[in-house]
Coordinates of C-alpha atoms and ligand atoms in Angstrom, one line a residue:
M1 CA 11.6 -15.2 -24.9
S2 CA 12.6 -18.9 -24.4
M3 CA 10.7 -21.5 -26.5
C4 CA 11.6 -23.8 -23.7
L5 CA 12.4 -26.7 -26.1
E6 CA 12.2 -30.0 -24.4
S7 CA 15.0 -31.5 -26.6
S8 CA 17.5 -28.7 -25.9
V9 CA 18.1 -30.0 -22.7
T10 CA 20.1 -33.2 -21.7
G11 CA 20.2 -35.3 -18.5
A12 CA 17.4 -37.4 -16.6
S13 CA 13.9 -36.1 -16.7
P14 CA 12.5 -35.5 -13.5
H15 CA 8.9 -36.5 -14.5
S16 CA 8.9 -39.7 -12.9
P17 CA 5.4 -41.1 -12.0
D18 CA 6.6 -41.5 -8.4
S19 CA 4.9 -40.7 -5.3
T20 CA 6.0 -37.0 -5.6
G21 CA 4.8 -36.7 -9.1
W22 CA 1.8 -34.7 -8.0
F23 CA 4.0 -31.8 -7.9
E24 CA 4.5 -31.5 -11.5
A25 CA 1.1 -32.4 -12.2
A26 CA -0.2 -29.6 -9.9
R27 CA 1.9 -27.0 -11.7
F28 CA 0.2 -24.0 -9.5
G29 CA 0.2 -23.4 -5.7
M30 CA -0.9 -20.8 -3.4
F31 CA 1.7 -19.1 -1.1
V32 CA 0.2 -17.5 2.0
H33 CA 2.2 -15.3 4.2
F34 CA 0.5 -14.4 7.3
G35 CA 1.9 -13.3 10.9
L36 CA 2.3 -10.4 13.2
Y37 CA 3.7 -8.5 10.3
S38 CA 0.2 -8.5 8.6
L39 CA -1.1 -5.7 11.0
A40 CA 1.8 -3.6 10.4
A41 CA 0.9 -3.9 6.8
R42 CA 3.8 -2.5 5.6
H43 CA 6.1 -5.6 4.3
E44 CA 7.0 -8.7 6.4
W45 CA 10.2 -7.7 6.8
V46 CA 8.9 -4.6 8.8
R47 CA 10.6 -5.4 12.2
S48 CA 14.0 -5.7 10.4
R49 CA 13.5 -2.7 8.2
E50 CA 12.5 -0.6 10.8
A51 CA 14.9 -2.0 13.5
M52 CA 12.1 -2.4 15.9
S53 CA 12.9 -3.7 19.4
Q54 CA 11.0 -6.9 20.5
Q55 CA 8.9 -4.4 22.8
E56 CA 7.8 -2.3 19.8
Y57 CA 7.0 -5.2 17.8
D58 CA 4.8 -7.0 20.8
R59 CA 2.3 -4.2 19.8
Y60 CA 1.1 -6.5 17.1
L61 CA 1.1 -9.6 19.4
T62 CA -1.1 -8.2 21.8
R63 CA -3.5 -7.0 19.2
F64 CA -3.4 -10.4 17.1
D65 CA -6.9 -11.4 16.4
P66 CA -7.2 -13.0 12.9
D67 CA -11.1 -13.3 13.1
L68 CA -11.6 -13.1 9.4
F69 CA -8.9 -15.9 8.7
D70 CA -11.1 -18.6 7.2
A71 CA -9.0 -21.4 6.0
R72 CA -11.9 -23.2 4.3
Q73 CA -12.7 -20.2 2.4
L74 CA -9.0 -19.8 1.6
A75 CA -8.9 -23.5 0.2
R76 CA -12.1 -22.7 -2.0
T77 CA -10.4 -19.7 -3.4
A78 CA -7.0 -21.3 -4.2
R79 CA -8.9 -24.6 -5.8
E80 CA -11.4 -22.2 -7.7
S81 CA -8.3 -20.2 -9.1
G82 CA -6.9 -23.5 -10.5
M83 CA -4.3 -23.9 -7.8
R84 CA -3.7 -27.6 -6.4
Y85 CA -1.4 -27.1 -3.4
A86 CA -1.0 -24.3 -0.7
V87 CA 2.1 -23.4 1.5
L88 CA 1.6 -21.5 4.6
T89 CA 4.2 -19.8 6.8
T90 CA 4.5 -21.7 10.1
K91 CA 6.9 -19.3 11.4
H92 CA 8.2 -16.2 9.5
H93 CA 11.7 -14.5 10.2
D94 CA 10.1 -12.7 13.2
G95 CA 9.9 -15.8 14.8
F96 CA 6.0 -16.0 15.6
C97 CA 4.5 -19.3 14.9
L98 CA 0.9 -20.2 13.9
F99 CA 0.9 -23.3 15.5
D100 CA 0.8 -24.9 18.7
S101 CA 4.5 -25.3 19.7
A102 CA 5.7 -26.6 23.2
L103 CA 9.1 -25.1 22.5
T104 CA 7.8 -21.4 22.6
D105 CA 5.0 -19.3 24.0
Y106 CA 5.4 -16.8 20.9
T107 CA 2.4 -18.8 19.0
S108 CA -1.0 -17.7 17.5
V109 CA -2.3 -20.2 20.2
R110 CA -1.1 -18.0 23.0
A111 CA -2.0 -14.8 21.2
S112 CA -5.6 -15.8 19.8
G113 CA -6.5 -19.3 21.0
R114 CA -6.1 -20.6 17.5
D115 CA -3.6 -23.0 15.8
L116 CA -3.9 -21.5 12.4
V117 CA -1.5 -24.3 10.9
R118 CA -4.0 -26.9 11.9
E119 CA -7.1 -25.0 10.5
F120 CA -4.9 -24.7 7.2
V121 CA -3.9 -28.3 6.7
E122 CA -7.4 -29.5 7.2
A123 CA -9.1 -27.2 5.3
M124 CA -6.6 -27.4 2.3
R125 CA -6.8 -31.4 2.4
A126 CA -10.8 -31.2 2.6
E127 CA -10.6 -29.3 -0.5
G128 CA -8.4 -31.7 -1.9
L129 CA -5.1 -29.8 -2.3
R130 CA -1.8 -30.9 -1.4
V131 CA -0.3 -29.3 1.9
G132 CA 2.9 -27.4 2.0
L133 CA 4.6 -25.7 5.4
Y134 CA 6.9 -22.8 5.1
Y135 CA 9.4 -22.6 7.9
S136 CA 11.9 -19.5 8.4
L137 CA 15.6 -20.5 9.3
L138 CA 15.9 -17.1 10.6
D139 CA 14.4 -16.4 14.0
W140 CA 14.6 -12.6 15.5
H141 CA 12.7 -13.6 18.6
H142 CA 14.7 -16.8 19.6
P143 CA 17.5 -15.7 22.3
D144 CA 19.9 -17.9 20.9
F145 CA 19.7 -16.9 17.3
P146 CA 22.9 -14.6 16.7
V147 CA 22.3 -10.9 15.9
D148 CA 23.5 -10.7 12.3
E149 CA 23.0 -8.3 9.2
H150 CA 19.1 -8.9 8.9
H151 CA 18.3 -8.9 12.7
P152 CA 16.5 -6.0 13.9
L153 CA 18.8 -5.5 16.8
R154 CA 21.9 -5.1 14.5
G155 CA 22.5 -1.6 15.4
T156 CA 22.3 -2.1 19.0
G157 CA 24.7 -3.8 21.6
A158 CA 23.0 -7.1 21.4
R159 CA 25.2 -7.5 18.1
D160 CA 28.0 -8.7 20.5
E161 CA 26.0 -10.9 22.7
P162 CA 27.2 -14.4 22.7
R163 CA 24.3 -16.6 21.6
D164 CA 24.3 -20.5 21.5
M165 CA 23.3 -21.5 17.9
A166 CA 23.6 -25.4 18.8
R167 CA 20.7 -24.5 21.1
Y168 CA 18.9 -22.8 18.3
R169 CA 19.4 -25.7 15.9
A170 CA 17.9 -28.0 18.6
Y171 CA 14.8 -25.7 18.5
M172 CA 14.5 -25.9 14.9
E173 CA 14.6 -29.6 14.8
G174 CA 12.0 -29.9 17.7
Q175 CA 9.7 -27.6 15.7
I176 CA 10.0 -29.6 12.6
R177 CA 9.6 -32.8 14.4
E178 CA 6.1 -30.9 15.7
L179 CA 5.1 -29.8 12.3
L180 CA 5.7 -33.2 10.7
T181 CA 4.1 -35.4 13.3
G182 CA 1.2 -33.4 14.7
Y183 CA -0.7 -32.6 11.3
G184 CA -1.0 -35.6 9.5
E185 CA 0.5 -36.0 5.9
I186 CA 2.4 -33.0 4.9
D187 CA 3.6 -33.0 1.4
L188 CA 6.1 -30.2 1.4
L189 CA 8.5 -28.3 3.2
F190 CA 9.6 -24.8 2.3
F191 CA 12.8 -23.7 4.2
D192 CA 13.9 -20.0 4.0
F193 CA 16.8 -19.0 3.8
S194 CA 20.5 -19.1 3.5
Y195 CA 22.6 -16.1 3.0
P196 CA 26.5 -15.3 3.5
E197 CA 26.5 -15.3 7.1
K198 CA 24.3 -18.4 7.7
G199 CA 24.2 -21.4 5.5
P200 CA 24.2 -25.3 5.7
G201 CA 26.5 -25.6 8.6
E202 CA 24.7 -22.9 11.0
W203 CA 21.4 -24.2 10.2
G204 CA 22.4 -28.0 10.8
A205 CA 21.2 -28.6 7.3
E206 CA 21.8 -32.2 6.8
R207 CA 19.9 -33.1 9.8
L208 CA 17.0 -31.0 9.0
M209 CA 16.9 -32.7 5.8
A210 CA 17.2 -36.2 7.1
L211 CA 14.7 -35.6 9.9
A212 CA 12.0 -34.2 7.3
K213 CA 12.7 -37.5 5.2
E214 CA 12.6 -40.1 8.2
L215 CA 9.2 -38.4 9.4
R216 CA 7.4 -38.2 6.1
P217 CA 9.4 -40.2 3.5
D218 CA 7.6 -38.6 0.4
I219 CA 8.0 -35.0 1.5
L220 CA 9.5 -32.6 -0.9
V221 CA 11.9 -30.2 0.4
N222 CA 13.1 -27.0 -1.0
D223 CA 16.7 -25.9 -1.7
R224 CA 17.0 -23.0 0.8
L225 CA 18.8 -24.8 3.4
G226 CA 22.0 -24.5 1.1
I227 CA 22.0 -28.1 0.4
P228 CA 20.4 -29.4 -2.8
G229 CA 16.9 -30.3 -2.1
D230 CA 14.2 -31.9 -4.1
Y231 CA 13.3 -28.6 -6.1
V232 CA 14.6 -25.1 -6.6
T233 CA 13.0 -22.0 -5.9
P234 CA 13.4 -19.0 -8.2
E235 CA 12.0 -16.0 -6.5
Q236 CA 10.3 -12.9 -8.1
Y237 CA 11.9 -13.9 -11.4
Q238 CA 10.7 -16.0 -14.2
P239 CA 13.1 -18.7 -15.6
D240 CA 13.0 -18.8 -19.6
R241 CA 14.2 -22.3 -19.9
P242 CA 14.2 -25.6 -18.1
L243 CA 16.5 -25.2 -15.2
E244 CA 19.5 -27.4 -14.6
R245 CA 22.1 -28.3 -11.9
G246 CA 25.1 -30.0 -12.8
G247 CA 23.8 -30.7 -16.2
E248 CA 20.7 -32.5 -15.0
R249 CA 17.4 -31.1 -15.3
V250 CA 15.7 -30.2 -11.8
R251 CA 12.4 -29.7 -10.5
W252 CA 11.4 -26.0 -10.0
E253 CA 9.1 -23.6 -8.7
A254 CA 9.0 -20.1 -9.4
C255 CA 7.4 -18.1 -6.4
H256 CA 5.9 -14.7 -7.1
T257 CA 4.2 -11.9 -5.3
L258 CA 1.0 -10.1 -6.4
N259 CA 2.6 -6.7 -5.6
G260 CA 6.2 -7.2 -4.7
S261 CA 5.5 -7.9 -1.0
W262 CA 4.9 -11.3 0.6
G263 CA 3.2 -10.0 3.7
Y264 CA 0.1 -7.6 3.4
D265 CA 1.4 -4.2 2.2
R266 CA -1.6 -1.7 2.4
D267 CA 0.0 1.2 0.6
N268 CA 1.6 -1.0 -2.2
H269 CA -0.1 -0.8 -5.3
D270 CA 2.3 -2.2 -7.6
Y271 CA 0.0 -5.1 -8.5
K272 CA 1.0 -7.4 -11.4
D273 CA -2.0 -7.6 -14.0
P274 CA -3.9 -10.8 -14.0
A275 CA -3.1 -11.5 -17.5
L276 CA 0.7 -11.2 -16.9
L277 CA 0.4 -13.7 -13.9
V278 CA -1.5 -16.2 -16.1
R279 CA 1.5 -15.6 -18.7
M280 CA 3.8 -16.5 -16.1
L281 CA 2.1 -19.6 -14.9
V282 CA 2.1 -20.8 -18.8
E283 CA 5.7 -19.9 -19.1
S284 CA 6.6 -21.7 -15.9
V285 CA 4.7 -24.9 -17.4
A286 CA 6.2 -24.5 -20.9
C287 CA 9.6 -24.4 -19.1
G288 CA 9.0 -27.4 -16.9
G289 CA 8.3 -25.6 -13.8
N290 CA 5.7 -24.6 -11.2
L291 CA 4.2 -21.3 -10.1
L292 CA 3.7 -20.5 -6.4
L293 CA 1.6 -17.4 -6.4
N294 CA 1.5 -15.4 -2.8
V295 CA -1.3 -13.9 -1.0
G296 CA -0.7 -11.9 2.1
P297 CA -4.1 -11.8 4.0
T298 CA -5.0 -8.7 6.1
G299 CA -4.2 -7.9 9.6
R300 CA -7.7 -9.8 10.4
G301 CA -6.7 -12.6 8.2
A302 CA -8.7 -12.1 5.1
L303 CA -7.8 -11.6 1.3
D304 CA -8.4 -8.0 0.5
A305 CA -10.4 -7.0 -2.5
R306 CA -7.5 -6.7 -5.1
A307 CA -6.1 -10.1 -4.3
R308 CA -9.8 -11.5 -4.5
A309 CA -10.3 -10.1 -7.6
T310 CA -7.0 -11.0 -9.1
L311 CA -7.5 -14.5 -8.1
G312 CA -11.0 -14.6 -9.6
A313 CA -9.8 -13.7 -13.0
I314 CA -7.0 -16.2 -12.8
G315 CA -9.8 -18.6 -11.9
E316 CA -11.9 -17.7 -15.0
W317 CA -9.1 -18.5 -17.1
T318 CA -8.1 -22.1 -15.5
A319 CA -11.6 -23.1 -15.3
L320 CA -11.6 -23.0 -19.3
H321 CA -8.0 -23.7 -19.7
G322 CA -6.9 -26.2 -16.9
R323 CA -5.5 -28.7 -19.1
S324 CA -3.2 -26.6 -20.8
V325 CA -1.4 -26.4 -17.4
H326 CA -2.4 -29.1 -15.0
G327 CA -0.7 -32.4 -15.8
A328 CA 1.3 -30.6 -18.9
G329 CA 4.7 -29.7 -19.4
P330 CA 7.4 -28.9 -22.0
S331 CA 7.1 -29.5 -25.5
P332 CA 9.6 -30.5 -28.1
H333 CA 8.1 -28.4 -30.9
R334 CA 9.3 -24.9 -31.7
P335 CA 6.3 -22.4 -31.2
P336 CA 5.9 -19.4 -33.7
A337 CA 6.7 -15.9 -32.5
N338 CA 4.8 -14.6 -29.5
A339 CA 3.6 -18.1 -28.4
L340 CA 4.2 -20.8 -26.0
Y341 CA 3.6 -24.4 -26.2
T342 CA 2.9 -26.7 -23.5
R343 CA 2.2 -30.5 -24.0
S344 CA 0.2 -33.2 -22.3
G345 CA 0.0 -36.4 -23.9
N346 CA -1.0 -36.3 -27.6
R347 CA -2.3 -32.7 -27.1
L348 CA -0.4 -29.8 -28.0
Y349 CA -1.4 -26.3 -26.1
L350 CA -0.7 -23.1 -28.2
H351 CA -0.8 -19.9 -26.1
L352 CA -1.1 -17.0 -28.1
L353 CA 0.6 -14.0 -26.3
A354 CA -0.4 -11.6 -29.2
W355 CA -3.4 -12.3 -31.7
P356 CA -2.3 -12.8 -35.3
L357 CA -4.3 -11.5 -38.4
K358 CA -6.1 -14.6 -39.3
H359 CA -3.3 -16.9 -40.6
L360 CA -0.8 -18.5 -37.9
H361 CA 2.1 -20.5 -39.4
L362 CA 3.2 -23.5 -37.3
P363 CA 6.4 -24.8 -38.8
G364 CA 7.2 -28.6 -38.7
L365 CA 3.6 -29.6 -37.8
A366 CA 2.1 -30.2 -41.4
G367 CA 0.7 -34.0 -41.3
R368 CA 1.1 -34.2 -37.5
V369 CA -2.2 -32.5 -36.3
R370 CA -5.7 -34.3 -36.6
Y371 CA -7.8 -31.8 -35.2
A372 CA -7.5 -28.1 -33.6
Q373 CA -9.9 -26.1 -31.7
L374 CA -9.9 -23.1 -29.3
L375 CA -9.9 -24.5 -25.9
H376 CA -12.1 -21.6 -23.8
D377 CA -15.0 -22.7 -26.2
G378 CA -14.2 -26.0 -28.0
S379 CA -14.6 -24.3 -31.5
E380 CA -12.8 -25.9 -34.4
I381 CA -10.1 -24.1 -36.0
R382 CA -9.8 -25.1 -39.6
F383 CA -6.1 -25.6 -41.1
Q384 CA -4.1 -26.3 -44.0
E385 CA -0.7 -27.9 -45.0
L386 CA 1.6 -26.1 -47.2
D387 CA 3.6 -27.9 -49.5
G388 CA 5.6 -24.8 -50.5
A389 CA 4.3 -24.8 -54.3
R390 CA 0.5 -25.3 -54.3
H391 CA -0.4 -21.8 -53.0
E392 CA 0.6 -19.4 -55.4
H393 CA -2.6 -18.3 -56.5
N394 CA -4.5 -18.8 -53.2
N395 CA -4.9 -15.4 -51.3
L396 CA -6.1 -17.5 -48.2
A397 CA -2.7 -18.6 -47.5
P398 CA 0.5 -17.0 -48.6
P399 CA 3.0 -18.8 -50.5
D400 CA 6.2 -17.9 -48.6
Q401 CA 6.0 -20.7 -46.1
P402 CA 8.5 -23.7 -46.1
A403 CA 7.1 -27.1 -46.4
G404 CA 5.9 -28.9 -43.4
T405 CA 4.2 -25.7 -42.2
L406 CA 0.5 -25.9 -40.9
T407 CA -1.4 -23.1 -41.3
L408 CA -4.4 -22.2 -38.9
T409 CA -7.1 -19.8 -39.9
L410 CA -8.0 -17.7 -36.9
P411 CA -11.0 -15.5 -36.3
I412 CA -10.5 -11.9 -36.6
A413 CA -11.7 -11.1 -33.3
R414 CA -9.3 -12.1 -30.6
P415 CA -11.1 -14.5 -27.8
D416 CA -12.1 -12.3 -24.9
V417 CA -9.9 -14.4 -22.4
L418 CA -6.7 -13.6 -20.6
L419 CA -4.6 -15.9 -22.8
P420 CA -6.2 -17.5 -25.7
V421 CA -5.2 -21.1 -26.2
I422 CA -5.6 -23.5 -29.2
E423 CA -5.7 -27.3 -28.7
L424 CA -3.9 -29.2 -31.3
E425 CA -4.5 -32.8 -31.4
L426 CA -1.5 -34.6 -32.4
D427 CA -1.1 -37.9 -34.7
G428 CA 1.1 -40.5 -33.5
E429 CA 2.6 -41.8 -30.5
E430 CA 3.5 -38.5 -28.5
Ligands
GLC1 C1 12.6 -14.3 1.0 C2 11.9 -13.3 2.0 C3 10.8 -13.7 2.8 C4 9.9 -14.3 1.9 C5 10.5 -15.5 1.1 C6 9.5 -16.2 0.0 O1 13.3 -15.1 1.4 O2 13.0 -12.9 3.1 O3 10.3 -12.6 3.5 O4 9.1 -15.1 3.0 O5 11.5 -15.0 0.2 O6 10.3 -16.9 -0.8

């Protein structure tokens, strides 16, 4: 496992306290995938995977009724889980829009009388969360979107139909304009995605990027238009070092599912353990990135029991340990084995992935630490500083540590939290 040493990276730090500094301070966000596919309950790509015709897929449209979609509840859950921003699918690859678009009838407003984007944006803002919108570049419903390798109609005669990508580009521009002018301040835009058959040229990427910046100068736009954006988006894997592009450190956000599927997937029980998810959050922060953790509400729009339990467990951890992630970032210090450091000001946070027996040796920290405590209960952790010679007869601390080592004395019993954290108050200017 990487230690994510800050000093191992060259190039400009992206951590500037500008109008987009909220992104790094937030560190943890909620991704929400909801749409017609949620009724099928077998992955958000169901229409493509099963090569469904539009008519077959319409059985979800006619039954779309998000009676349990409660944006305020969702916003509360996000905040209580320690999340500081949230990103909603305004349109996924199936083309179904969760907002009131004048450019199509294929919307939640036509299907159910509800503008879910408006409900979401207002609820998140009321809860003090930053707001992000996901927008699919693919669109399997739009008549001008060419039938390609991913399209549900790829095996039919539609593959050869002439389609007018310029008209589709105009449609996307129009919808981005609707989303960025009709819903107040929007902090982030998550385009999805480019692939060999379609990239920046097909999307009109430069124009979409310029439009977003013109309408919302402070907005953060991701990199999936196929041109550099404001941050990069590793998906379903965990970077183990700070990310760079062209030798420069970049902002990044790992996005992850709870169970491998973004949309509600009833029979998929491949859930990540809450302790693993907390570790992934800390790994992200230790390597200078964010974690965007997805939930896929059910066909009726509610979080299922498993998602609620997972977020609840994460929330219990963040309630006690939030300051080791919120506003924190990588540390220049080298952690011991099975541990991760994050840093915020003069506080160093030591996350213990495995609980040691009594002594934990921290190289290079002798003389640097003023005070140490377990973060979850604020209980003091006593420590000693080895000079390499003094301890031959001291069975409390083994003599085989190099000078400059700080040795913590830990309780035998591991604290009963998902990931124990020791807060070290550093001397000096850090
Ligand atoms: C992929 C998938 C999509 C999902 C997205 C989330 O691009 O195609 O279904 O919404 O990842 O990042």
